[in-house]
Each structure stands twice: as structure tokens, then as C-alpha cells.
């Protein structure tokens, strides 16, 4: 059972690293992930992040660019 908790923590750390990439590279100087208007990538990405938020794996307040992007989408 301890092994499963370690796996969960490993995947959570990976997820947080990916969120850092989205925050610091994709959304740092853009309003949306791909272009200057909403795309299917924004819709799908926002849905996935909302699920993480509901499951309490992640708080939108931790990432201001992601939080602003979610408000726009």
C-alpha cells in the first residue's frame, strides 16, 4: 500500500511540473494556450484542471496565469 502512495506522490509532482510549464511558458505572455483566441485545447485543458481542483489535488490560486486563463475560458 505504501508503494501506491509513493506512486501517487510521484505523479502529483509530475503534474505540478507540467502546470509550472503551462504557467511559465504557455500563459506567461498569452491569453490562451495556442493563439489569441479560444481553441479546443483551451476547453479541454480547462476541463482537466477543473477536475483536479474539484479532487483537491491543485488550487487555482497557486498559479495566477492559469487562474486568469481559466476565467477567460
CSV table of C-alpha atoms in Angstrom, one decimal:
chain,number,residue,atom,x,y,z
A,1,UNK,CA,0.0,0.0,0.0
A,2,UNK,CA,2.9,2.4,0.8
A,3,UNK,CA,4.1,1.8,-2.8
A,4,UNK,CA,0.8,3.2,-4.2
A,5,UNK,CA,1.1,6.3,-2.1
A,6,UNK,CA,4.6,6.9,-3.4
A,7,UNK,CA,3.3,6.5,-6.9
A,8,UNK,CA,0.6,9.0,-6.3
A,9,UNK,CA,3.1,11.5,-4.9
A,10,UNK,CA,5.4,10.9,-7.9
A,11,UNK,CA,2.6,11.6,-10.4
A,12,UNK,CA,1.4,14.6,-8.4
A,13,UNK,CA,4.9,16.0,-8.6
A,14,UNK,CA,4.9,15.4,-12.3
A,15,UNK,CA,1.6,17.1,-12.7
A,16,UNK,CA,2.8,20.2,-10.8
A,17,UNK,CA,5.9,20.4,-13.0
A,18,UNK,CA,3.6,20.4,-16.1
A,19,UNK,CA,1.5,23.1,-14.5
A,20,UNK,CA,4.6,25.1,-14.0
A,21,UNK,CA,5.4,24.8,-17.7
A,22,UNK,CA,1.9,25.9,-18.6
A,23,UNK,CA,2.1,28.8,-16.2
A,24,UNK,CA,5.6,30.0,-17.0
A,25,UNK,CA,5.9,29.2,-20.7
A,26,UNK,CA,2.5,28.9,-22.4
A,27,UNK,CA,0.5,31.5,-20.5
A,28,UNK,CA,3.2,34.0,-19.3
A,29,UNK,CA,2.6,36.3,-22.3
A,30,UNK,CA,-0.5,34.9,-23.9
A,31,UNK,CA,-4.2,34.8,-23.1
A,32,UNK,CA,-4.7,31.3,-24.4
A,33,UNK,CA,-2.7,28.1,-24.9
A,34,UNK,CA,-2.3,28.2,-28.7
A,35,UNK,CA,-3.3,31.6,-30.1
A,36,UNK,CA,-5.0,34.8,-29.3
A,37,UNK,CA,-8.4,33.2,-29.3
A,38,UNK,CA,-10.0,30.2,-27.5
A,39,UNK,CA,-9.3,26.8,-29.1
A,40,UNK,CA,-10.3,23.3,-28.3
A,41,UNK,CA,-7.0,22.9,-26.4
A,42,UNK,CA,-8.1,25.6,-24.0
A,43,UNK,CA,-11.5,24.0,-23.5
A,44,UNK,CA,-10.1,20.5,-22.9
A,45,UNK,CA,-7.3,21.8,-20.7
A,46,UNK,CA,-9.6,23.9,-18.6
A,47,UNK,CA,-11.9,20.9,-18.1
A,48,UNK,CA,-9.0,18.8,-16.9
A,49,UNK,CA,-7.7,21.4,-14.5
A,50,UNK,CA,-11.2,21.9,-13.0
A,51,UNK,CA,-11.3,18.2,-12.3
A,52,UNK,CA,-8.0,18.4,-10.4
A,53,UNK,CA,-9.4,21.4,-8.5
A,54,UNK,CA,-12.5,19.5,-7.5
A,55,UNK,CA,-10.5,16.5,-6.4
A,56,UNK,CA,-8.4,18.9,-4.3
A,57,UNK,CA,-5.1,17.9,-6.0
A,58,UNK,CA,-4.5,21.5,-7.0
A,59,UNK,CA,-5.6,25.0,-6.2
A,60,UNK,CA,-6.0,27.6,-9.0
A,61,UNK,CA,-4.8,30.3,-6.6
A,62,UNK,CA,-1.3,28.8,-6.7
A,63,UNK,CA,-0.9,29.9,-10.4
A,64,UNK,CA,-2.1,33.4,-11.3
A,65,UNK,CA,-1.7,33.0,-15.1
A,66,UNK,CA,-3.5,29.7,-15.1
A,67,UNK,CA,-6.2,31.2,-12.9
A,68,UNK,CA,-6.7,34.1,-15.2
A,69,UNK,CA,-6.7,31.8,-18.2
A,70,UNK,CA,-9.4,29.7,-16.6
A,71,UNK,CA,-11.5,32.8,-16.0
A,72,UNK,CA,-11.2,33.7,-19.7
A,73,UNK,CA,-12.1,30.2,-21.0
